[in-house]
mmCIF file with all atom_site columns, C-alpha atoms in Angstrom:
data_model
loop_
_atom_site.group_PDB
_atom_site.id
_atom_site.type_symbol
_atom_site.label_atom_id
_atom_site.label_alt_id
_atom_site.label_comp_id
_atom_site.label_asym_id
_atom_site.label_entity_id
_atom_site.label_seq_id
_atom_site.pdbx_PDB_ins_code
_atom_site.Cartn_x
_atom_site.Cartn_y
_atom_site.Cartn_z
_atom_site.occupancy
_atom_site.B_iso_or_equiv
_atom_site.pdbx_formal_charge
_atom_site.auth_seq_id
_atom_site.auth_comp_id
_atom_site.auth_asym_id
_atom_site.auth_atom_id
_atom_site.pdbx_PDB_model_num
ATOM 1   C CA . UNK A 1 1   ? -15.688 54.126  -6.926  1.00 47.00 ? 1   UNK A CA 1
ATOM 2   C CA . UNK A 1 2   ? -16.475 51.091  -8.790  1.00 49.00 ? 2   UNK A CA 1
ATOM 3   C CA . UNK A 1 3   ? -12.593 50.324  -9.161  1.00 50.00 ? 3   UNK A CA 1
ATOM 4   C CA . UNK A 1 4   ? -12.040 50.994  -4.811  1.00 47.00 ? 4   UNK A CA 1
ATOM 5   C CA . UNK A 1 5   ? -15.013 48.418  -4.371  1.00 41.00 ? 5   UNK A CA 1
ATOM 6   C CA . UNK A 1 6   ? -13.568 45.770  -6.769  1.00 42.00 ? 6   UNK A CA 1
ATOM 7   C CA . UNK A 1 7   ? -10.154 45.978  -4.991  1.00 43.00 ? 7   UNK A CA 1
ATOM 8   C CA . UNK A 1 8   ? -11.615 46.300  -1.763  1.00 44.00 ? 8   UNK A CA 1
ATOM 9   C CA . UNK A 1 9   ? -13.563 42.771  -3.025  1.00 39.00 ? 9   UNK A CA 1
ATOM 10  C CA . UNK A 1 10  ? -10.521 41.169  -4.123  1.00 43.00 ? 10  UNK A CA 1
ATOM 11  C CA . UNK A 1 11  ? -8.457  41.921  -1.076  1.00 39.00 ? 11  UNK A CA 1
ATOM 12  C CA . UNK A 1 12  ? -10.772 40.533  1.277   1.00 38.00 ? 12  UNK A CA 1
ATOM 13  C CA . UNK A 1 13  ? -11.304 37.641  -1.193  1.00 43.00 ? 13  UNK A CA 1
ATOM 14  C CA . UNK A 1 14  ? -7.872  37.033  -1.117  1.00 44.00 ? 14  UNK A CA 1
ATOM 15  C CA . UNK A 1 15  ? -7.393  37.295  2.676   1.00 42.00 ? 15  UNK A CA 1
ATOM 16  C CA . UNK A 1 16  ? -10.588 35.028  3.360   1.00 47.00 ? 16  UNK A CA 1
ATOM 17  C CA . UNK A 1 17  ? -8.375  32.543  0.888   1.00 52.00 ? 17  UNK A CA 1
ATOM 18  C CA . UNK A 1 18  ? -5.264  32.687  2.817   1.00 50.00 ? 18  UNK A CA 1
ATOM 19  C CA . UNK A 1 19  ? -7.489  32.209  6.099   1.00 53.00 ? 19  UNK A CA 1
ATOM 20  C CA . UNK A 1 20  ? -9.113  29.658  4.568   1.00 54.00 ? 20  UNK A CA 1
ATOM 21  C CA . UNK A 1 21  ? -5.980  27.857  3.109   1.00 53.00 ? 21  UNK A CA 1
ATOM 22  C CA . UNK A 1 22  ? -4.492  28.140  6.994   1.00 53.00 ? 22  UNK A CA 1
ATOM 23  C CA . UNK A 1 23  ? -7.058  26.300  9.107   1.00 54.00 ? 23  UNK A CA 1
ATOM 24  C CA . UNK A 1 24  ? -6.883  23.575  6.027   1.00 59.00 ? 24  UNK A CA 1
ATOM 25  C CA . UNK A 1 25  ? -2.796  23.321  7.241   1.00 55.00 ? 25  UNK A CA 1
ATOM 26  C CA . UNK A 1 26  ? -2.663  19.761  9.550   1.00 59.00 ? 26  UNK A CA 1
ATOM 27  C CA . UNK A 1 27  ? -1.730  21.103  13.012  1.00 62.00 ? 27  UNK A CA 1
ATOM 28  C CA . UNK A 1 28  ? 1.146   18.724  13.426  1.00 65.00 ? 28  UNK A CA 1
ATOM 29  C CA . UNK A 1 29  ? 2.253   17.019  10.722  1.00 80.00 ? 29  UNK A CA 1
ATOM 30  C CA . UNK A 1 30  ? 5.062   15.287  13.011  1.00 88.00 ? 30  UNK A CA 1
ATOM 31  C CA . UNK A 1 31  ? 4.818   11.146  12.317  1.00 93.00 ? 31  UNK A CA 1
ATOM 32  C CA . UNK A 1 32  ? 6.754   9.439   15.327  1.00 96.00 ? 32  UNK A CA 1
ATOM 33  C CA . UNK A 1 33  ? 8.905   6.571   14.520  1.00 97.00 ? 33  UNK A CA 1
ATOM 34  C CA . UNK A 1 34  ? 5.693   4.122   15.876  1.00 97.00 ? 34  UNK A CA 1
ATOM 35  C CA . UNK A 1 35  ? 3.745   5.558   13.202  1.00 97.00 ? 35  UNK A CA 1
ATOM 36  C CA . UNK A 1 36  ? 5.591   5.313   10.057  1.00 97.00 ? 36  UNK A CA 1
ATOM 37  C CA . UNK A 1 37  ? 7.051   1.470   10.593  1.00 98.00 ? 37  UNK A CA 1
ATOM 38  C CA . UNK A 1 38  ? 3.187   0.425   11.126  1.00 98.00 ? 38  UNK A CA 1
ATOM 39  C CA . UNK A 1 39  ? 2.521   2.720   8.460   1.00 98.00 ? 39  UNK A CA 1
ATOM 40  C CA . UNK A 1 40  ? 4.975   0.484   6.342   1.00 98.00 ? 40  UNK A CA 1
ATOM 41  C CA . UNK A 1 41  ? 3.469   -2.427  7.618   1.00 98.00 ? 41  UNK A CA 1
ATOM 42  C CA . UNK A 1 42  ? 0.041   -1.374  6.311   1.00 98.00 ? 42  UNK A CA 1
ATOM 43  C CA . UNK A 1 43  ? 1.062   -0.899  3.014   1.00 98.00 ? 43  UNK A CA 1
ATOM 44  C CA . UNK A 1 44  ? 2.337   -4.546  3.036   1.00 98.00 ? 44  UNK A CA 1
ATOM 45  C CA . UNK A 1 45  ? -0.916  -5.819  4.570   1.00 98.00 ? 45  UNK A CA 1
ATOM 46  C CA . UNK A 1 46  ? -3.127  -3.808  1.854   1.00 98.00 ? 46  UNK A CA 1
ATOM 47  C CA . UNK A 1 47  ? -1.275  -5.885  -0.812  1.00 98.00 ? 47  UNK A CA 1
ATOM 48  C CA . UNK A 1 48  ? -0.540  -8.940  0.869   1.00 98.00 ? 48  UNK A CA 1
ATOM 49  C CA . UNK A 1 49  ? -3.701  -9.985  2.035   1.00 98.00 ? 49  UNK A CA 1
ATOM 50  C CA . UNK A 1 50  ? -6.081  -9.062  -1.341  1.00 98.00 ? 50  UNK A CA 1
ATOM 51  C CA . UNK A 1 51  ? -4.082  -10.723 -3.284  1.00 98.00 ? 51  UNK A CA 1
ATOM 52  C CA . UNK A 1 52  ? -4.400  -14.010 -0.659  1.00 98.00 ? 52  UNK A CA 1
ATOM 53  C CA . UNK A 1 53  ? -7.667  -13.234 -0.873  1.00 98.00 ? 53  UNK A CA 1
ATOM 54  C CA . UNK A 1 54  ? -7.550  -13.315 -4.831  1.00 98.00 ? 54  UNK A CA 1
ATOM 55  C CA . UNK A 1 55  ? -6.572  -17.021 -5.338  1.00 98.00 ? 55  UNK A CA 1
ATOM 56  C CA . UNK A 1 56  ? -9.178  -19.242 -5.408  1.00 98.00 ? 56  UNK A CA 1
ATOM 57  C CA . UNK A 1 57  ? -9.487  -22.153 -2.782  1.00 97.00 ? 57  UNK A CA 1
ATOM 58  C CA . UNK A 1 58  ? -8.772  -24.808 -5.202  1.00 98.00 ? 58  UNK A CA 1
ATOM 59  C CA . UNK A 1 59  ? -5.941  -23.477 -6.290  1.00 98.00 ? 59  UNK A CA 1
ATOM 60  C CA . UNK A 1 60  ? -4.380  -22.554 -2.636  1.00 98.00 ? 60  UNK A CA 1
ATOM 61  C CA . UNK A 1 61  ? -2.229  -26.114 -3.206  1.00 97.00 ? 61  UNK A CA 1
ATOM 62  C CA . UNK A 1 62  ? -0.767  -24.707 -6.269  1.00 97.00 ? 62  UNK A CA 1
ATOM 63  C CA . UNK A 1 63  ? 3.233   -24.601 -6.784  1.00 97.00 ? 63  UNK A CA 1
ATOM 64  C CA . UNK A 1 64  ? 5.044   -23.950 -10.051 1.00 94.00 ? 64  UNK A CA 1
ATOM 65  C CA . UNK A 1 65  ? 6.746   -27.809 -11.173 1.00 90.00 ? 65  UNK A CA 1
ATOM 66  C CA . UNK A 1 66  ? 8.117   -26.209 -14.080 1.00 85.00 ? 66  UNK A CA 1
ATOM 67  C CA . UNK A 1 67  ? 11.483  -25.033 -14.793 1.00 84.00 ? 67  UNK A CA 1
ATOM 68  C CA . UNK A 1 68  ? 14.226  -24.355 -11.200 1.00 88.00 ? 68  UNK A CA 1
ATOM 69  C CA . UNK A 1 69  ? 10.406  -24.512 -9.085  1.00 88.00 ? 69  UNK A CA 1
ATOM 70  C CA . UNK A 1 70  ? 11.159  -27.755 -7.627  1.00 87.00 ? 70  UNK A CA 1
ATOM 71  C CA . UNK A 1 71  ? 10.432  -27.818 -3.755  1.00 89.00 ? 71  UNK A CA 1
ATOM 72  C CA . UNK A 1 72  ? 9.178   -24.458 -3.259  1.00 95.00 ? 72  UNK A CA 1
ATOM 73  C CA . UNK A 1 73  ? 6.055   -23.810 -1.071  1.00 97.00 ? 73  UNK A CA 1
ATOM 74  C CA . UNK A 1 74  ? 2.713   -24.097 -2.539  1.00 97.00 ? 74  UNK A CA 1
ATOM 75  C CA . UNK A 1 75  ? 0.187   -20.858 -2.331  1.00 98.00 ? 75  UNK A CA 1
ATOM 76  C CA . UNK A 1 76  ? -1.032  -21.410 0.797   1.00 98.00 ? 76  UNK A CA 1
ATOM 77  C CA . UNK A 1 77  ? 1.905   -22.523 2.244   1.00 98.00 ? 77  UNK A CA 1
ATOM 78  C CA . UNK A 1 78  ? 3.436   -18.990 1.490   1.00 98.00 ? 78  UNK A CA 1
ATOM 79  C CA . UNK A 1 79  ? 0.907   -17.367 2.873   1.00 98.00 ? 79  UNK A CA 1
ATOM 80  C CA . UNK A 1 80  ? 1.092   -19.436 6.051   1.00 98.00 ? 80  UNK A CA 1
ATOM 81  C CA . UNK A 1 81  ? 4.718   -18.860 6.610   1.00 98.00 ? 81  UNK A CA 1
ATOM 82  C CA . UNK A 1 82  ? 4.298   -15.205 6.149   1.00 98.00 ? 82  UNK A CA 1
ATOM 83  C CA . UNK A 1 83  ? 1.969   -15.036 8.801   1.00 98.00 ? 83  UNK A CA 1
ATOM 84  C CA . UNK A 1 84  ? 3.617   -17.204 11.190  1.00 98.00 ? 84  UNK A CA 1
ATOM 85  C CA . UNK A 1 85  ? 7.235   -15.140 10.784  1.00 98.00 ? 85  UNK A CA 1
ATOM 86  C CA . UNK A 1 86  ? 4.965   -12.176 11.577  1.00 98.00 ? 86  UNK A CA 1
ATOM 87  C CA . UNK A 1 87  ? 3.784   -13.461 14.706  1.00 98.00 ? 87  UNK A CA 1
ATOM 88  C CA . UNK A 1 88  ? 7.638   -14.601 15.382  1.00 98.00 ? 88  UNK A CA 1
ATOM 89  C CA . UNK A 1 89  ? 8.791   -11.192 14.768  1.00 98.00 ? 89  UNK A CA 1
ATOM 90  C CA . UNK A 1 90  ? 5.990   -9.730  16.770  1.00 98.00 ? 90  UNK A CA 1
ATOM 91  C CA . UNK A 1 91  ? 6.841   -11.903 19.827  1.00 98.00 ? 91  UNK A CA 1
ATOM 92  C CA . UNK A 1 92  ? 10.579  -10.619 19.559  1.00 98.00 ? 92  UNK A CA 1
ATOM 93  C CA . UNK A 1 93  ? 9.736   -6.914  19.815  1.00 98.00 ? 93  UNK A CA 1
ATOM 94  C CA . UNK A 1 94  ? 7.215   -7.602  22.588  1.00 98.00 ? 94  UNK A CA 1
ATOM 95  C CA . UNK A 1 95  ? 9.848   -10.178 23.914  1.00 98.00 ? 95  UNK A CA 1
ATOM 96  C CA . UNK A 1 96  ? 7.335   -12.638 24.751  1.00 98.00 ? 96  UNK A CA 1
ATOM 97  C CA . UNK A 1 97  ? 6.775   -15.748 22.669  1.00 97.00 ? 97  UNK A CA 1
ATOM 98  C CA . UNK A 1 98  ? 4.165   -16.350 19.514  1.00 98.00 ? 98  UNK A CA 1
ATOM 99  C CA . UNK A 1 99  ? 0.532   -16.588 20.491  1.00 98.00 ? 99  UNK A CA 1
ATOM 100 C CA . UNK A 1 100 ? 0.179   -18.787 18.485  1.00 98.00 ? 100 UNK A CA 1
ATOM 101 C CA . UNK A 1 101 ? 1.216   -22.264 17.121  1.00 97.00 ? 101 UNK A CA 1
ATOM 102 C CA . UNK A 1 102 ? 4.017   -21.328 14.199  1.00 97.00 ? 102 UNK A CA 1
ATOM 103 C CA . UNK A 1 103 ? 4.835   -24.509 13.000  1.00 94.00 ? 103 UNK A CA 1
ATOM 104 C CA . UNK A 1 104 ? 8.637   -24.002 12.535  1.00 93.00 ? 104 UNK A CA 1
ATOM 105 C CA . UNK A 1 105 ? 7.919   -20.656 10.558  1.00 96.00 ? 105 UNK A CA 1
ATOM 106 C CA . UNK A 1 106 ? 5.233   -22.680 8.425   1.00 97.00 ? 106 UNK A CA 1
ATOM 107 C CA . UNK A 1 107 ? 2.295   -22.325 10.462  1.00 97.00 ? 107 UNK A CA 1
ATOM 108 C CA . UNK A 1 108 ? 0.202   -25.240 12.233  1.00 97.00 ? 108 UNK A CA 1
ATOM 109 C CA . UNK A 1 109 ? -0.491  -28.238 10.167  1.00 96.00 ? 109 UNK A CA 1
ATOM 110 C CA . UNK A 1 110 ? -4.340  -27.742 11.196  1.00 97.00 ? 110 UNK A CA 1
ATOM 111 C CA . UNK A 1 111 ? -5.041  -24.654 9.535   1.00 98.00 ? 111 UNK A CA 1
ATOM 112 C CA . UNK A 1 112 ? -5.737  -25.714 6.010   1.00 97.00 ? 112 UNK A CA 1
ATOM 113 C CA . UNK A 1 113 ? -8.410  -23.990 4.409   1.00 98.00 ? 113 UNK A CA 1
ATOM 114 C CA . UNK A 1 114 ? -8.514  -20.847 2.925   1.00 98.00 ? 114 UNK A CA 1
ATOM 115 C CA . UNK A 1 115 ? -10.820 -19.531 5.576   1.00 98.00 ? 115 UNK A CA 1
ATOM 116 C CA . UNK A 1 116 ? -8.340  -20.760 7.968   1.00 98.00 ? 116 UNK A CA 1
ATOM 117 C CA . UNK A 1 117 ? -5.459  -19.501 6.387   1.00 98.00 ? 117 UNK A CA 1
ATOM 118 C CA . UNK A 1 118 ? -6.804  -15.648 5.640   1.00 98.00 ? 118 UNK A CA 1
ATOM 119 C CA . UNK A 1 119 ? -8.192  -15.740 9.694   1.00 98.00 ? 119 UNK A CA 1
ATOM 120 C CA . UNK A 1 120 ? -4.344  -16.747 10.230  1.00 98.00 ? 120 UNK A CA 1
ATOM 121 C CA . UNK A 1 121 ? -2.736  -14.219 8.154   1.00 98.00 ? 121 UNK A CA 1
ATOM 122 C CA . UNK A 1 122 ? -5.340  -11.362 9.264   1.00 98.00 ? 122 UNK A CA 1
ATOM 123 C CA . UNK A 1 123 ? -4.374  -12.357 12.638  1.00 98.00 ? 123 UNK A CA 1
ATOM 124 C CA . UNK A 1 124 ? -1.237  -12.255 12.597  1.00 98.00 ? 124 UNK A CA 1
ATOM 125 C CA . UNK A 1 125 ? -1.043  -8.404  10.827  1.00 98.00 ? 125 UNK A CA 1
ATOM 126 C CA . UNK A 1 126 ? -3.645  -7.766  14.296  1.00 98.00 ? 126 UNK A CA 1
ATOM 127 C CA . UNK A 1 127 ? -0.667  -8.823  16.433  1.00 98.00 ? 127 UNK A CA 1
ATOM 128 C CA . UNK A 1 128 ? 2.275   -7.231  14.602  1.00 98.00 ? 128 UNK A CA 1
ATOM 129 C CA . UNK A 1 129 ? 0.653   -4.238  14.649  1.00 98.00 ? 129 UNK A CA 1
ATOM 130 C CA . UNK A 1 130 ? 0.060   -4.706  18.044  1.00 98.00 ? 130 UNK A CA 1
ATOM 131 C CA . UNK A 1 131 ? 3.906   -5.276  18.553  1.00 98.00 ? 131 UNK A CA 1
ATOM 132 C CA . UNK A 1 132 ? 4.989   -2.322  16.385  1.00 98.00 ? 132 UNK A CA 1
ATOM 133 C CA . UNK A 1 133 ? 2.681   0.740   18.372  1.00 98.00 ? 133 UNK A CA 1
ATOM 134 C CA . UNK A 1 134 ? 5.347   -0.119  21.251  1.00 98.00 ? 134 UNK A CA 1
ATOM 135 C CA . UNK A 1 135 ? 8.646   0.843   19.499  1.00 98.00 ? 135 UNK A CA 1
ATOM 136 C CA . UNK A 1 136 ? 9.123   4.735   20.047  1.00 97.00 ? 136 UNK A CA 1
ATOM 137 C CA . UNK A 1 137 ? 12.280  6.773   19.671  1.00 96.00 ? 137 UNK A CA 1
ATOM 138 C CA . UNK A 1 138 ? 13.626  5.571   23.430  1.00 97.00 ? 138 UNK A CA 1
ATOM 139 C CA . UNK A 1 139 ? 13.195  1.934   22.592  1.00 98.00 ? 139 UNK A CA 1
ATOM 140 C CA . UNK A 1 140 ? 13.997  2.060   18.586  1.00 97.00 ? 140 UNK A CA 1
ATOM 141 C CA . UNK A 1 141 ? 17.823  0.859   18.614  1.00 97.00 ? 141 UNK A CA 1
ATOM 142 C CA . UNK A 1 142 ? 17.293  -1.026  21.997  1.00 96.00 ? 142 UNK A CA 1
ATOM 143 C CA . UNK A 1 143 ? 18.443  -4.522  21.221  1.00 97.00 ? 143 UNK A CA 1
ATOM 144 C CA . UNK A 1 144 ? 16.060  -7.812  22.100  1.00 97.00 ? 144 UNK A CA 1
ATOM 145 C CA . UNK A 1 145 ? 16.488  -11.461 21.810  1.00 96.00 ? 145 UNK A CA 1
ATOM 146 C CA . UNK A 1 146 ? 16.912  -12.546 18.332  1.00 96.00 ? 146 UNK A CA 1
ATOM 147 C CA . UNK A 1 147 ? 13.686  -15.108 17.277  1.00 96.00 ? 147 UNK A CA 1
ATOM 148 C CA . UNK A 1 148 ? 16.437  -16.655 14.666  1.00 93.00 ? 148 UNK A CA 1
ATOM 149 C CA . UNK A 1 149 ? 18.916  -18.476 16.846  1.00 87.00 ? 149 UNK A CA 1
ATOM 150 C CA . UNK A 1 150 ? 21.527  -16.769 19.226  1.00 85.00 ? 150 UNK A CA 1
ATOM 151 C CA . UNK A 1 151 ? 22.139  -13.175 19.869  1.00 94.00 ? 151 UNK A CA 1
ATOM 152 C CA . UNK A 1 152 ? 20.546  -9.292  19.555  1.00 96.00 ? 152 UNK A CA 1
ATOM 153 C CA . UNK A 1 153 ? 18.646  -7.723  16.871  1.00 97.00 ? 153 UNK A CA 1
ATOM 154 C CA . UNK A 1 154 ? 17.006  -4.032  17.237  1.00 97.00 ? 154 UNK A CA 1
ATOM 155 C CA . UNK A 1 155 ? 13.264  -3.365  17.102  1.00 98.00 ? 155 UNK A CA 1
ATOM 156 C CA . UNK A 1 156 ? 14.020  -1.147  14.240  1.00 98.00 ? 156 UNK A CA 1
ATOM 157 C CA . UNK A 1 157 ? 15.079  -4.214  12.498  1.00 97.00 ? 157 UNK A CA 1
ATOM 158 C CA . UNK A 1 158 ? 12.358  -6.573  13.197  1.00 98.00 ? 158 UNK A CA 1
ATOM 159 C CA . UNK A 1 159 ? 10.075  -4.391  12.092  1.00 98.00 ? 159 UNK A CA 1
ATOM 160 C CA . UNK A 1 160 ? 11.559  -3.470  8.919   1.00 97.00 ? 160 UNK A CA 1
ATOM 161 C CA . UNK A 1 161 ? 11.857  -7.381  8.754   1.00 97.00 ? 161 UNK A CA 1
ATOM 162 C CA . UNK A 1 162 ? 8.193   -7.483  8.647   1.00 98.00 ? 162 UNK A CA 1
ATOM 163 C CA . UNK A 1 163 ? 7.959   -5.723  5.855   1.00 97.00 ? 163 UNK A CA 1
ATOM 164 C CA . UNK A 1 164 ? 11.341  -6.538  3.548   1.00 97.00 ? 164 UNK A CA 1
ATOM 165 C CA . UNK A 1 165 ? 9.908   -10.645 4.303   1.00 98.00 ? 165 UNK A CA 1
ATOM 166 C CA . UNK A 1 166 ? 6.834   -9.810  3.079   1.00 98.00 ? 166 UNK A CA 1
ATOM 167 C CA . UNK A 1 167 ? 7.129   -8.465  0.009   1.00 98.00 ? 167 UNK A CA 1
ATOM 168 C CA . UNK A 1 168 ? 9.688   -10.957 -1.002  1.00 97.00 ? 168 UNK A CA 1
ATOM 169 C CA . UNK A 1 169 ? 7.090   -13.333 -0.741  1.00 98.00 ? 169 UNK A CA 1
ATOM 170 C CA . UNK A 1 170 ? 4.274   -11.083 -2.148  1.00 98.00 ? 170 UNK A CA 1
ATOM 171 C CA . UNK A 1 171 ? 6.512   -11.170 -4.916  1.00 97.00 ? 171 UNK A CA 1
ATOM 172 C CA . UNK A 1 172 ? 6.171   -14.709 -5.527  1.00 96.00 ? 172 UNK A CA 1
ATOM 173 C CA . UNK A 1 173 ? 2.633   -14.968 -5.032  1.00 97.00 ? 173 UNK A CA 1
ATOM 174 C CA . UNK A 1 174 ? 2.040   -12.200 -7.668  1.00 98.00 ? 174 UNK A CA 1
ATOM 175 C CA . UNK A 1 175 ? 4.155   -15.206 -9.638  1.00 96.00 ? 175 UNK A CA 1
ATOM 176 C CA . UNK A 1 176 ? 1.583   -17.950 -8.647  1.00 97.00 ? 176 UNK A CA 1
ATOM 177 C CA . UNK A 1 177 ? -1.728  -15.825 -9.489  1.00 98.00 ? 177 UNK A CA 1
ATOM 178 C CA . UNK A 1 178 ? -0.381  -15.174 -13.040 1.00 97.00 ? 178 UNK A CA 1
ATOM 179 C CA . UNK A 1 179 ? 0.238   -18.253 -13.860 1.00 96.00 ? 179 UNK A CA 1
ATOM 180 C CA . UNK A 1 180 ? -3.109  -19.218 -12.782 1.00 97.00 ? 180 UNK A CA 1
ATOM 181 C CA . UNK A 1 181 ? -4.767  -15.965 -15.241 1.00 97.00 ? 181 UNK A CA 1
ATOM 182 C CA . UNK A 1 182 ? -4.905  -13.716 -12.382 1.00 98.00 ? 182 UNK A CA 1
ATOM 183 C CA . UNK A 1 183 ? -4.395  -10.482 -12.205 1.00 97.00 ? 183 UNK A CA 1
ATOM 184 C CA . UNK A 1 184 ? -3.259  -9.189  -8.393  1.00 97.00 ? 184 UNK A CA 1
ATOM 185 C CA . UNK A 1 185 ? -5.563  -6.760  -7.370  1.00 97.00 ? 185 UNK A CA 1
ATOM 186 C CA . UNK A 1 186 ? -2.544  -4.350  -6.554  1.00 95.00 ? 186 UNK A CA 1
ATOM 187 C CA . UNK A 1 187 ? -1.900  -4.586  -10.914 1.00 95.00 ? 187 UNK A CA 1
ATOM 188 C CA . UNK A 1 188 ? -5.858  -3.896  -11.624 1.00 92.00 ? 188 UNK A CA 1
#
């Protein structure tokens, strides 16, 4: 009797597991084209801006001198262009122009302190994000005015633009805080 109950016990166990395991299954786990290019775009943003964030202000005007570093853009002026190529890339898939001032892809001469600059750059991630939630499968390969000179470019690639021009100069910024003794916060 006491061996019926036990496997009596364990197959309803096991049942209430499987039931259990079930409702735990998402519903749809379907991600639409909208979600997973602002999906990439948030993974960009959660590295971009903490380590912005990481420098300290008087150290925003640093640039390496030594070595092939002549002429390159200083921290804050990386951060700047970053942010105004994402509003120019947001403006293209929403065909409408920046927002904003962009400065010739450097940002506007008046926004110079940190403050300033991380209100910029959070900004501008506000708007692309904006711009990305309307590309969806009709629209994806659809071709738009190109923001860099003449002819078309697809919302598929802007938006992977976004993210590919990002990094590159996430890269370099990584660069700039070491050199300075910091670690990024995306290393810690």
């Amino acid at each position: 009797m006491i061996r019926k109950l036990s496997g009596i016990v364990l197959c309803v166990t096991a049942l209430l597991a499987l039931s259990t395991a079930q409702d735990m299954k998402p519903k749809d786990d379907r991600r639409t084209v909208t979600m997973v290019l602002d999906h990439t775009v948030a993974n960009l943003e959660s590295e971009f801006v903490p380590a912005a964030e990481a420098m300290p202000e008087d150290k925003f005007g640093f640039a390496p001198t030594n070595g092939e570093f002549k002429g390159v853009r200083t921290f804050a002026q990386q951060i700047k262009h970053v942010a105004a190529v994402n509003y120019e890339l947001g403006a293209a898939i929403l065909e409408e122009k920046p927002p904003v001032d962009i400065g010739d892809e450097s940002g506007p001469a008046s926004v110079a302190t940190k403050a300033e600059i991380l209100k910029y750059l959070n900004d501008s991630f506000v708007y692309v994000h904006k711009a990305i939630q309307t590309i969806n499968e009709k629209n994806l390969v659809e071709t738009v005015r190109s923001p860099f000179g003449e002819g078309k470019v697809s919302r598929l690639g802007l938006a992977t633009g976004v993210a590919a021009h990002g990094y590159d100069h996430y890269g370099q910024m990584v660069v700039y805080l070491r050199m300075n003794g910091i670690i990024p916060p995306a290393s810690r």
